[in-house]
Coordinates of C-alpha atoms and ligand atoms in Angstrom, one line a residue:
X1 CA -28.6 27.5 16.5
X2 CA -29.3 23.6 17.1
X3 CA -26.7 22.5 14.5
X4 CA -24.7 24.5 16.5
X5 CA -25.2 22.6 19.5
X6 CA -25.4 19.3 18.4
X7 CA -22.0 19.8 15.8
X8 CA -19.6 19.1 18.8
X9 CA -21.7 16.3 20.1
X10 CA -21.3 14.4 16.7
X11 CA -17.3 15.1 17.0
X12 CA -17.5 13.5 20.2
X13 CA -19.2 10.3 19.0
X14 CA -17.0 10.4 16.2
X15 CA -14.3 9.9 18.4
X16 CA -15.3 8.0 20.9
X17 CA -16.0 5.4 18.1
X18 CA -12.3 5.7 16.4
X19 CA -11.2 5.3 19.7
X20 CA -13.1 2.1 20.5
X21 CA -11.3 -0.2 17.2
X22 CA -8.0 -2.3 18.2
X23 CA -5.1 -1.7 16.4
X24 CA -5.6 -4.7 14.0
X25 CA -8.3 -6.2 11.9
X26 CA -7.8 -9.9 10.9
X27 CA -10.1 -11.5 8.2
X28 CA -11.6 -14.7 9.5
X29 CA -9.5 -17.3 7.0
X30 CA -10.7 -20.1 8.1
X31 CA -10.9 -18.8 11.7
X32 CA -7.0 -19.7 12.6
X33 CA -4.7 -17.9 14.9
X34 CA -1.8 -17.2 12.1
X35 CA 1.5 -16.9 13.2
X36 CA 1.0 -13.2 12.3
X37 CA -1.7 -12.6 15.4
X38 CA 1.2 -14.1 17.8
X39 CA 3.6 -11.6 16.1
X40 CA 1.2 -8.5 16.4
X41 CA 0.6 -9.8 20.4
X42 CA 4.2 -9.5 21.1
X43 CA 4.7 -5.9 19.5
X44 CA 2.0 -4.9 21.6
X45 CA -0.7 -4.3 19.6
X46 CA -4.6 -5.2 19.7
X47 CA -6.3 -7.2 17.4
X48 CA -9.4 -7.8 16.7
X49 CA -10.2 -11.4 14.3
X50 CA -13.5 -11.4 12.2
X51 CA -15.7 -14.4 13.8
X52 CA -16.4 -15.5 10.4
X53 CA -16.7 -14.3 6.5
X54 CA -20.3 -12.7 6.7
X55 CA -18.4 -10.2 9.2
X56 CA -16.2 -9.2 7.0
X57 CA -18.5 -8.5 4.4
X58 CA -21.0 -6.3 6.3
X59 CA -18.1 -4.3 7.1
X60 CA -18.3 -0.4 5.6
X61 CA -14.8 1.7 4.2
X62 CA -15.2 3.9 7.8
X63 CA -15.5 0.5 9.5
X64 CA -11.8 -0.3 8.0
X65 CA -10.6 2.7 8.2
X66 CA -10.8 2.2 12.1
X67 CA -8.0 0.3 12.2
X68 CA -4.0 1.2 12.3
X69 CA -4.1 -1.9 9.7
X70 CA -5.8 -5.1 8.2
X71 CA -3.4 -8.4 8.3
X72 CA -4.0 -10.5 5.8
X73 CA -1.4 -13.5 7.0
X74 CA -0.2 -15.9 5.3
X75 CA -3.2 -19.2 5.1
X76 CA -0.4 -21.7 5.5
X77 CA 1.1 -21.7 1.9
X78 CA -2.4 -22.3 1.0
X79 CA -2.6 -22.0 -2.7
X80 CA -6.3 -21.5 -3.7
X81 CA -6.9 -18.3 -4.7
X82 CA -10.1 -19.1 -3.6
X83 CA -8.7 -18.4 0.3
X84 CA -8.4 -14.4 -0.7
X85 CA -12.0 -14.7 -2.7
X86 CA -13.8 -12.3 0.1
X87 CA -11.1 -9.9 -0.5
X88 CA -11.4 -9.7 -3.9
X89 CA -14.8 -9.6 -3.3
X90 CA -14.9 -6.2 -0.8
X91 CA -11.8 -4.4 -2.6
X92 CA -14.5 -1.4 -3.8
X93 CA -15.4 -1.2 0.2
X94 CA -11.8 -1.9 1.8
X95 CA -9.7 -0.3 -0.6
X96 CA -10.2 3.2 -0.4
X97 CA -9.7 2.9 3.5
X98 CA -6.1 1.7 2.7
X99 CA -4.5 5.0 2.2
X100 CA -1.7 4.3 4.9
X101 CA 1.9 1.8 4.7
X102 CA 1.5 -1.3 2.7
X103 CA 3.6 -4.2 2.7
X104 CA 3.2 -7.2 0.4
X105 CA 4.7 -10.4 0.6
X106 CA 5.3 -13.2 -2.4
X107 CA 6.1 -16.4 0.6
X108 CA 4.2 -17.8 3.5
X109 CA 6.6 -16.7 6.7
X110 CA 3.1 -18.1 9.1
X111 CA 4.3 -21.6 7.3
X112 CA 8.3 -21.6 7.9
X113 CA 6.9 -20.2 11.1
X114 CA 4.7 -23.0 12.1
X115 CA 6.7 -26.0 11.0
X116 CA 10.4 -24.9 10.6
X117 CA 10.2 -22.5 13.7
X118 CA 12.7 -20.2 11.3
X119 CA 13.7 -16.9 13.5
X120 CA 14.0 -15.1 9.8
X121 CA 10.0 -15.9 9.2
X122 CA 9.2 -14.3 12.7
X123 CA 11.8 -11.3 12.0
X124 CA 9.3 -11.0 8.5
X125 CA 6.2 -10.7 10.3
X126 CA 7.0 -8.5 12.9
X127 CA 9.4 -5.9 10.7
X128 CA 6.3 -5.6 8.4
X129 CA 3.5 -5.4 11.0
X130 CA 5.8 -2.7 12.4
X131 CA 5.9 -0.7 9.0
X132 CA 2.5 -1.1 8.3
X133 CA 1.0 0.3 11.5
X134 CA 3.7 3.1 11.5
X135 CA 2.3 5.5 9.2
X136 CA 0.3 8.5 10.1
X137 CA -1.9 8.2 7.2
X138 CA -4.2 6.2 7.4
X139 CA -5.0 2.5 7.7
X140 CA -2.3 -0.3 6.5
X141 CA -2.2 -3.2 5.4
X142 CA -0.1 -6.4 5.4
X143 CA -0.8 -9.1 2.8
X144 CA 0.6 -12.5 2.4
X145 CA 0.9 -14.0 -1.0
X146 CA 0.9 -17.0 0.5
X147 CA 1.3 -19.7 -1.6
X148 CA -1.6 -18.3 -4.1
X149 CA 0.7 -17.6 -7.8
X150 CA 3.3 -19.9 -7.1
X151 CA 2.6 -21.9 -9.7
X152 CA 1.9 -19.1 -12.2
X153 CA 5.3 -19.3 -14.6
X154 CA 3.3 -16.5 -16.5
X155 CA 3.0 -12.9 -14.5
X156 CA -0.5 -12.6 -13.2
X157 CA -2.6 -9.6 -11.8
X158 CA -3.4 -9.8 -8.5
X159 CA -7.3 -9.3 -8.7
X160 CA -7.7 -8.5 -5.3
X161 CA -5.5 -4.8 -4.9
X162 CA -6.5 -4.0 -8.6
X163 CA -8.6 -0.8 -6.7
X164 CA -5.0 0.6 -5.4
X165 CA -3.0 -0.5 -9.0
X166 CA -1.6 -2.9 -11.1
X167 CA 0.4 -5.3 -9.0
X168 CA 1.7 -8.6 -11.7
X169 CA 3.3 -11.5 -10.1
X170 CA 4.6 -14.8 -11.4
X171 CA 5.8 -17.7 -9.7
X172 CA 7.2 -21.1 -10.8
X173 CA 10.2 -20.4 -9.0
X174 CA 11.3 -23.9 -7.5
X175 CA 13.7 -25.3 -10.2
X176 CA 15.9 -24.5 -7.9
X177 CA 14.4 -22.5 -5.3
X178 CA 15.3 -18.9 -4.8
X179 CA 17.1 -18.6 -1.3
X180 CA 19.3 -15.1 -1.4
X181 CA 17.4 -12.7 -0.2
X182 CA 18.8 -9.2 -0.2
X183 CA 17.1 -6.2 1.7
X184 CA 16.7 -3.1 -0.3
X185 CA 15.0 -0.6 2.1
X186 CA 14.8 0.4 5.5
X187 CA 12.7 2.0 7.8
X188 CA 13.6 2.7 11.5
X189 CA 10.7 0.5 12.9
X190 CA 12.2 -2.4 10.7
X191 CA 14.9 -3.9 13.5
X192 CA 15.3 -7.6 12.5
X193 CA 15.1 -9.0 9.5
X194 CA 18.4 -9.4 7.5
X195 CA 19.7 -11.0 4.5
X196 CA 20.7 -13.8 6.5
X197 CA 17.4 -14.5 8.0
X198 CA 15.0 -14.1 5.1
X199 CA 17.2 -16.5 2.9
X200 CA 17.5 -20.3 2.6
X201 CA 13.9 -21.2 3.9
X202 CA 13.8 -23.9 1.3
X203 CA 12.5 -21.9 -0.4
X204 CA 12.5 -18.4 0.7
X205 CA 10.7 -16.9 -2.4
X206 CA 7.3 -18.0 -3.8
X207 CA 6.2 -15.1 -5.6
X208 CA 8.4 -12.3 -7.3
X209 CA 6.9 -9.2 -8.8
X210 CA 7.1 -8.2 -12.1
X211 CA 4.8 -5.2 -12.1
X212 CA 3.3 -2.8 -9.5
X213 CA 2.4 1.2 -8.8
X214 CA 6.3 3.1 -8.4
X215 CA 4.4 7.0 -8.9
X216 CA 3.9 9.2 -6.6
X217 CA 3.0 9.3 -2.9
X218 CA 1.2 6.7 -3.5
X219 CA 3.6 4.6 -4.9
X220 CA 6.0 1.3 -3.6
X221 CA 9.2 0.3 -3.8
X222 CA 10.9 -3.1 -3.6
X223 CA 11.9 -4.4 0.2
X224 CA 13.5 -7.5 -0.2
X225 CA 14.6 -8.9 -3.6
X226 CA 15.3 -12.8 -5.0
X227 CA 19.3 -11.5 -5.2
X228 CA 20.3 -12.3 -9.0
X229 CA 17.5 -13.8 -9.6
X230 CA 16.9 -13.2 -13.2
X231 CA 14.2 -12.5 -16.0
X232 CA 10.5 -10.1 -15.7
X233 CA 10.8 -8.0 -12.9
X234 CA 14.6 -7.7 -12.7
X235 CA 15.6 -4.7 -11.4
X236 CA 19.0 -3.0 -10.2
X237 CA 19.5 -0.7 -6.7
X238 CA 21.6 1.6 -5.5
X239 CA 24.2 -0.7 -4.0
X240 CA 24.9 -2.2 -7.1
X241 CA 22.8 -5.7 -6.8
X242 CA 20.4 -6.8 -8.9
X243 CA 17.2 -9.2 -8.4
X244 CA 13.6 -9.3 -8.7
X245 CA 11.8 -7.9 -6.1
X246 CA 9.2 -10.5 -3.9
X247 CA 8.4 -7.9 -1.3
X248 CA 7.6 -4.6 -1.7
X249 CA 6.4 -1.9 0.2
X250 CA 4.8 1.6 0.6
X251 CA 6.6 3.7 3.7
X252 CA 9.7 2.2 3.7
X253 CA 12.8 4.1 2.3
X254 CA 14.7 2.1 -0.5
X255 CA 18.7 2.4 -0.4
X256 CA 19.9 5.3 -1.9
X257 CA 17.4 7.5 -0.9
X258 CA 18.6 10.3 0.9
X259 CA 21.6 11.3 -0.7
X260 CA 20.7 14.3 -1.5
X261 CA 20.9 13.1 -5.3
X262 CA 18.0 12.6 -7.5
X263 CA 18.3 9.0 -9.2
X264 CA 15.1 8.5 -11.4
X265 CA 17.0 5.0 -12.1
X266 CA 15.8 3.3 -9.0
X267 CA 12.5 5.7 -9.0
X268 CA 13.1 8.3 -6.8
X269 CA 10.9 11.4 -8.0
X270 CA 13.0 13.7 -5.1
X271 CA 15.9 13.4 -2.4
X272 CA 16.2 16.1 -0.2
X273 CA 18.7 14.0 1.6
X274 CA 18.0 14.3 5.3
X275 CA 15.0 16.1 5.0
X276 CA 12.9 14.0 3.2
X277 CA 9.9 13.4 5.1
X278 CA 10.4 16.4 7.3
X279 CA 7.4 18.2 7.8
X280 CA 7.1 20.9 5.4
X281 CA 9.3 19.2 2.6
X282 CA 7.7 18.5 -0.8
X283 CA 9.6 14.7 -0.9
X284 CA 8.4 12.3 1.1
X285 CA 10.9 9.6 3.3
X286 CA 10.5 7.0 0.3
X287 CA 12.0 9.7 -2.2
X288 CA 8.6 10.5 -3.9
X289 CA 7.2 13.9 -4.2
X290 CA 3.9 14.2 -1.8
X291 CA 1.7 16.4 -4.2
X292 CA 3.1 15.1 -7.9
X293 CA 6.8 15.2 -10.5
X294 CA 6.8 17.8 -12.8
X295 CA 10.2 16.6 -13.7
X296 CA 12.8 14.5 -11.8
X297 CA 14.1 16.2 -8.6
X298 CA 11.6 19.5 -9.4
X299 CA 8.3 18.3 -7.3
X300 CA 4.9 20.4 -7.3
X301 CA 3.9 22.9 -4.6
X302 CA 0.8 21.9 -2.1
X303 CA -0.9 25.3 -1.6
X304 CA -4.1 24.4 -0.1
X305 CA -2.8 22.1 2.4
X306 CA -5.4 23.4 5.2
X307 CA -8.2 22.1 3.4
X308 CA -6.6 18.9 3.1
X309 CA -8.8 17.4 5.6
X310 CA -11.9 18.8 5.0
X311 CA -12.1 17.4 1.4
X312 CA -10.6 14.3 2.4
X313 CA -13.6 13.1 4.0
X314 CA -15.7 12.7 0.4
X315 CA -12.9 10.9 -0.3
X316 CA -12.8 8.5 2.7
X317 CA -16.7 7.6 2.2
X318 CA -16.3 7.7 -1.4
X319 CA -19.8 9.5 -1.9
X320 CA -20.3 10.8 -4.9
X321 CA -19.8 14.8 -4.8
X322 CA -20.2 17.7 -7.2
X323 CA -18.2 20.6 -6.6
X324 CA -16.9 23.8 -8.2
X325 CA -13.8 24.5 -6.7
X326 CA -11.3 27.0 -7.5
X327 CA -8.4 27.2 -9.7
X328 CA -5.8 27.1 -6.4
X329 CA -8.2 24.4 -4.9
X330 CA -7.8 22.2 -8.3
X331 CA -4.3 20.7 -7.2
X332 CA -5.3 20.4 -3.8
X333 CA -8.1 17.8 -5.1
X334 CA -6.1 16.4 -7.8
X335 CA -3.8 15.6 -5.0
X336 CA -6.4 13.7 -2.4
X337 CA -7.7 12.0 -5.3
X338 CA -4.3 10.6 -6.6
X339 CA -4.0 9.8 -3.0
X340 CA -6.7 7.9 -2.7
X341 CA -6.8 6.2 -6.3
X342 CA -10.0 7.2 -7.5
X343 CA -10.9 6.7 -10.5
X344 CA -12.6 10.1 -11.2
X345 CA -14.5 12.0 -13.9
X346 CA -13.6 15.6 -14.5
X347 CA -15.3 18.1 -16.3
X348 CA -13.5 22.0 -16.5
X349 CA -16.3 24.4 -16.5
X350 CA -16.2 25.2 -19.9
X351 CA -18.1 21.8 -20.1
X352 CA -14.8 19.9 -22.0
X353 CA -14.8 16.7 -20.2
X354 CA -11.8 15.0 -18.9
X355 CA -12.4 11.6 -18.3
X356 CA -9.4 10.2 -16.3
X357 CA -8.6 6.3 -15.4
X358 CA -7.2 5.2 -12.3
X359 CA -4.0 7.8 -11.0
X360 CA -1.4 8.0 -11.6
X361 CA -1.6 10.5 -14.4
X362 CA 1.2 11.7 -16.6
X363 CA 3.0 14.9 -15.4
X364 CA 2.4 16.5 -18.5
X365 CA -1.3 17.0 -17.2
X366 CA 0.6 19.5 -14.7
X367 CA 0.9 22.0 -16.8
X368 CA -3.0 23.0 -17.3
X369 CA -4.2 22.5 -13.5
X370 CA -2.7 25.7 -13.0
X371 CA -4.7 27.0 -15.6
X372 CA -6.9 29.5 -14.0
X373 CA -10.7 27.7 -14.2
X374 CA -13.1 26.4 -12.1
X375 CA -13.7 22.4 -12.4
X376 CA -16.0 19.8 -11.4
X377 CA -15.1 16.8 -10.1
X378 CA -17.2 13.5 -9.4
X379 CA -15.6 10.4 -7.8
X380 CA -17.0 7.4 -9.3
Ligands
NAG1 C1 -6.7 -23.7 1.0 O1 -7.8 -23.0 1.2 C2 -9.0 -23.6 0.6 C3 -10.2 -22.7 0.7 O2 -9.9 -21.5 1.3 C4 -9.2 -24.9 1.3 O3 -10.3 -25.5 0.8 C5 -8.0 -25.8 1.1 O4 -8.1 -27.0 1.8 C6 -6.7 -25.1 1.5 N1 -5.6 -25.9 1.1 C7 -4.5 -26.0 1.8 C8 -3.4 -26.9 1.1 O5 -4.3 -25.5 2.9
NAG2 C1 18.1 -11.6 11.9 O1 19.4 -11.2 11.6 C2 19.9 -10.1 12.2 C3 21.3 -9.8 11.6 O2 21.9 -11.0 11.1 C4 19.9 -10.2 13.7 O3 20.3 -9.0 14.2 C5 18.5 -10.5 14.1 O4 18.5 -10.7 15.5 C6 18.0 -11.7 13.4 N1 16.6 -11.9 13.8 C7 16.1 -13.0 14.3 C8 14.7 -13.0 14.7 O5 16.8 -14.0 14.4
NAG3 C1 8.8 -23.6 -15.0 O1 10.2 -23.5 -14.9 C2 11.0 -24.6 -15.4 C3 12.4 -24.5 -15.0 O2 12.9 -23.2 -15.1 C4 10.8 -24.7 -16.9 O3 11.5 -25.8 -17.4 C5 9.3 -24.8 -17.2 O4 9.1 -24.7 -18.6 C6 8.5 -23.6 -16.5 N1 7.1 -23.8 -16.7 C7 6.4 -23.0 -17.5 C8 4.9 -23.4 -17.6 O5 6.9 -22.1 -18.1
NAG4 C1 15.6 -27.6 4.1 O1 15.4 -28.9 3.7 C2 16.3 -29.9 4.1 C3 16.1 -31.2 3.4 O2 14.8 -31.5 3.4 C4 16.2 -30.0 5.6 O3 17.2 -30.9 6.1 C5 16.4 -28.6 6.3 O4 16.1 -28.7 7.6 C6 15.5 -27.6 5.7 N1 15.8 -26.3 6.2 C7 14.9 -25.4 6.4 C8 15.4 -24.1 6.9 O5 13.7 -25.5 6.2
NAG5 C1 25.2 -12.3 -7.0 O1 25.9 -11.8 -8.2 C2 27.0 -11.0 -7.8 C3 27.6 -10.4 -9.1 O2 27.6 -11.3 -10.1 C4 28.1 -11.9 -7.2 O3 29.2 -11.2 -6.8 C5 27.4 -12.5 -5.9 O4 28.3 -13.5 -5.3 C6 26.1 -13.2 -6.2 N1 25.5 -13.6 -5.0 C7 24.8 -14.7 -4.8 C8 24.3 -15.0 -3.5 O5 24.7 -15.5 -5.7
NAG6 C1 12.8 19.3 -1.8 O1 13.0 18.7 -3.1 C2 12.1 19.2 -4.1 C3 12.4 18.4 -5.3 O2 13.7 18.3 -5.6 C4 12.1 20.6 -4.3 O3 11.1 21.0 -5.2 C5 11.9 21.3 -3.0 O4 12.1 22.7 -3.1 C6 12.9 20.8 -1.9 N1 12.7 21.5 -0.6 C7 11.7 21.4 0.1 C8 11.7 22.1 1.4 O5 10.7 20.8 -0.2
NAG7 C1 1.2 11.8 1.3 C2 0.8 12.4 2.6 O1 -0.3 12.8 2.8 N1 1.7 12.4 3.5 C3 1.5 12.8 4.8 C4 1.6 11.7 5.8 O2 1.5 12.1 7.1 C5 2.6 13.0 7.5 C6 2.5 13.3 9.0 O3 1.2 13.3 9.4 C7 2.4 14.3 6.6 O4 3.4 15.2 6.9 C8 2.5 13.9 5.2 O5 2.3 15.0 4.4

């Protein structure tokens, strides 16, 4: 048969075109070299900068979804929002490409790079680049607050990442400035930044976080907090400090996690202890279960896992689908979707509609997926 015959051909091209992308994609921002690109360059990696804006915006989800991950550095402490317009702009396009580690950052380590020459705002760049291009599921990203909500006293949604959640930050944070830094997750690709050298930058913290996406796979947890820092967004961790988290992450794997002990407290969902993130185990290395909580340290079963990629692909290009799929198939779905923060309208064949918002949905909905009926599902 000709489809036959020309099938493996497409594979090929397919291939040889993922194969073709550099590591990194760098947004044109006012066509500078950023500290960030020299950082990248020393770990090894490729990058490729847009030449200007227009580049950028022609660009399709499979076009970012080319890359291990997108830096957005830090514009100098530039604090116009209007610097990260074109991102707000493309989130519908870029945003469902961004399915892999994320790190986020409330200070301008490209600025206390450039002018102070601080070893702690090098140590920054080059622990998060390494997170963000270590995952194996799909693209990164690494974004730099900058100096964009600093002067925000009141908490703020960033505008730009509203297609992957809710992220609120608020800034006003000079009288003093916050210089204790405290690190509150690892990962093994993250080698030099400490305490020491993320604090007393004069000031080390421009943004904190008071609100952003802790569910699921899916989900972040804090990196490096404002240490005693007080007011929205304080939080506590497993060694006992307390702060407000000003970088977060998705991929890393915050203290505590591990233990073998479930501690909803600092949002774990699992902890398998030292299997956590093992292949076949249902909690991921961050402590979060992979296919959804039913209830704290009890996560849900992936039974379809084969088809995983397969379906993943309507996700990835975001088309919009109609399927009847199978009662077994349903949390398969529900599952790629929540990973890839759809928004989504679902109908059960009975013709009862379900219209859902933006995942993460409440694990009560777990109990009638395995209901035994067929469903429809449109991504929209
Ligand atoms: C910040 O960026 C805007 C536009 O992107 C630019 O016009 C402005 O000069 C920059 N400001 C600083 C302080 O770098
Ligand atoms: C940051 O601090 C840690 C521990 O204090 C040290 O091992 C590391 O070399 C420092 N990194 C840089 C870039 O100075
Ligand atoms: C900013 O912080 C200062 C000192 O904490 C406070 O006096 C001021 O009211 C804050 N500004 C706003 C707009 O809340
Ligand atoms: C902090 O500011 C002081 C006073 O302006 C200056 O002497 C010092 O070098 C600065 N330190 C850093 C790390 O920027
Ligand atoms: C933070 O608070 C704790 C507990 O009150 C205290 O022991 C510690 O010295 C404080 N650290 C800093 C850097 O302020
Ligand atoms: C891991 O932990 C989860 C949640 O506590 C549990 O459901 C699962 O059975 C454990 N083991 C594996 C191999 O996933
Ligand atoms: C949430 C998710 O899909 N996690 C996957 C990330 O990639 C690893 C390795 O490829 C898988 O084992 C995880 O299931």
């Amino acid at each position: 048969m000709r489809t036959g015959r020309y099938a493996p051909l497409a594979a090929l091209a397919t291939l040889a075109s993922l194969s073709l992308a550099e590591d990194l994609l760098f947004p044109h921002m006012h066509g500078l070299k950023y500290a960030e690109y020299d950082q990248a360059v020393k770990l090894g990696l490729t990058a490729h900068i847009c030449k200007d804006e227009d580049e950028w915006y022609g660009m399709t989800t499979a076009d970012f979804a080319k890359y291990k991950a997108i830096i957005v550095p830090d514009c100098l402490c530039n604090t116009s929002l209007s610097t990260i317009k074109f991102l707000d702009d493309t989130k519908g396009v870029w945003s469902p490409a961004v399915t892999g580690n994320m790190v986020l950052i409330g200070t301008d380590p490209s600025f206390h790079a450039k002018y102070y020459h601080l070893p702690g705002a090098l140590a920054m760049m080059q622990d998060s680049i390494s997170l963000v291009t270590a995952g194996k599921n799909g693209t990164g990203m690494y974004f730099s607050l900058s100096c964009y909500y600093q002067s925000n006293a009141a908490p703020m949604s960033i505008s730009a990442l509203s297609e992957i959640g809710n992220f609120q930050v608020r800034g006003n944070l000079s009288h003093p400035c916050l210089n204790n830094a405290h690190i509150v997750a690892k990962s093994n690709v993250m080698t030099t930044l400490s305490d020491e050298n993320a604090s007393n930058w004069n000031c080390s913290v421009h943004e904190v976080f008071s609100e952003y996406p802790r569910d699921g796979s899916g989900g972040f947890e804090a990196l490096a907090i404002a240490l005693n820092a007080t007011g929205l967004g304080q939080r506590s961790f497993a060694d006992k400090t307390s702060g407000i988290p000003y970088i977060i992450a998705r991929g890393a794997t915050p203290l505590g996690c591990g233990n073998s002990i479930t501690e909803p407290t600092y949002n774990e969902e699992c902890d398998n202890g030292s299997t956590n993130g093992a292949p076949g185990d249902l909690c991921s290395s961050s402590c979060k279960c992979l296919y959804g909580m039913i209830t704290p340290g009890v996560c849900r079963s992936n039974y379809c896992r084969s088809e995983y990629l397969a379906t993943s692909k309507f996700v990835v290009e975001r088309a919009p689908v109609n399927a009847n799929i199978a009662a077994k198939q349903f949390d398969h779905w529900l599952h790629t979707i929540q990973l890839f923060k759809f928004p989504l309208q679902l109908s059960v064949w009975d013709g009862t509609r379900h219209p859902y918002g933006n995942p993460p949905w409440p694990a009560t909905e777990a109990v009638w997926y395995q209901r035994d009926f067929t469903a429809r599902i449109r991504a929209v």
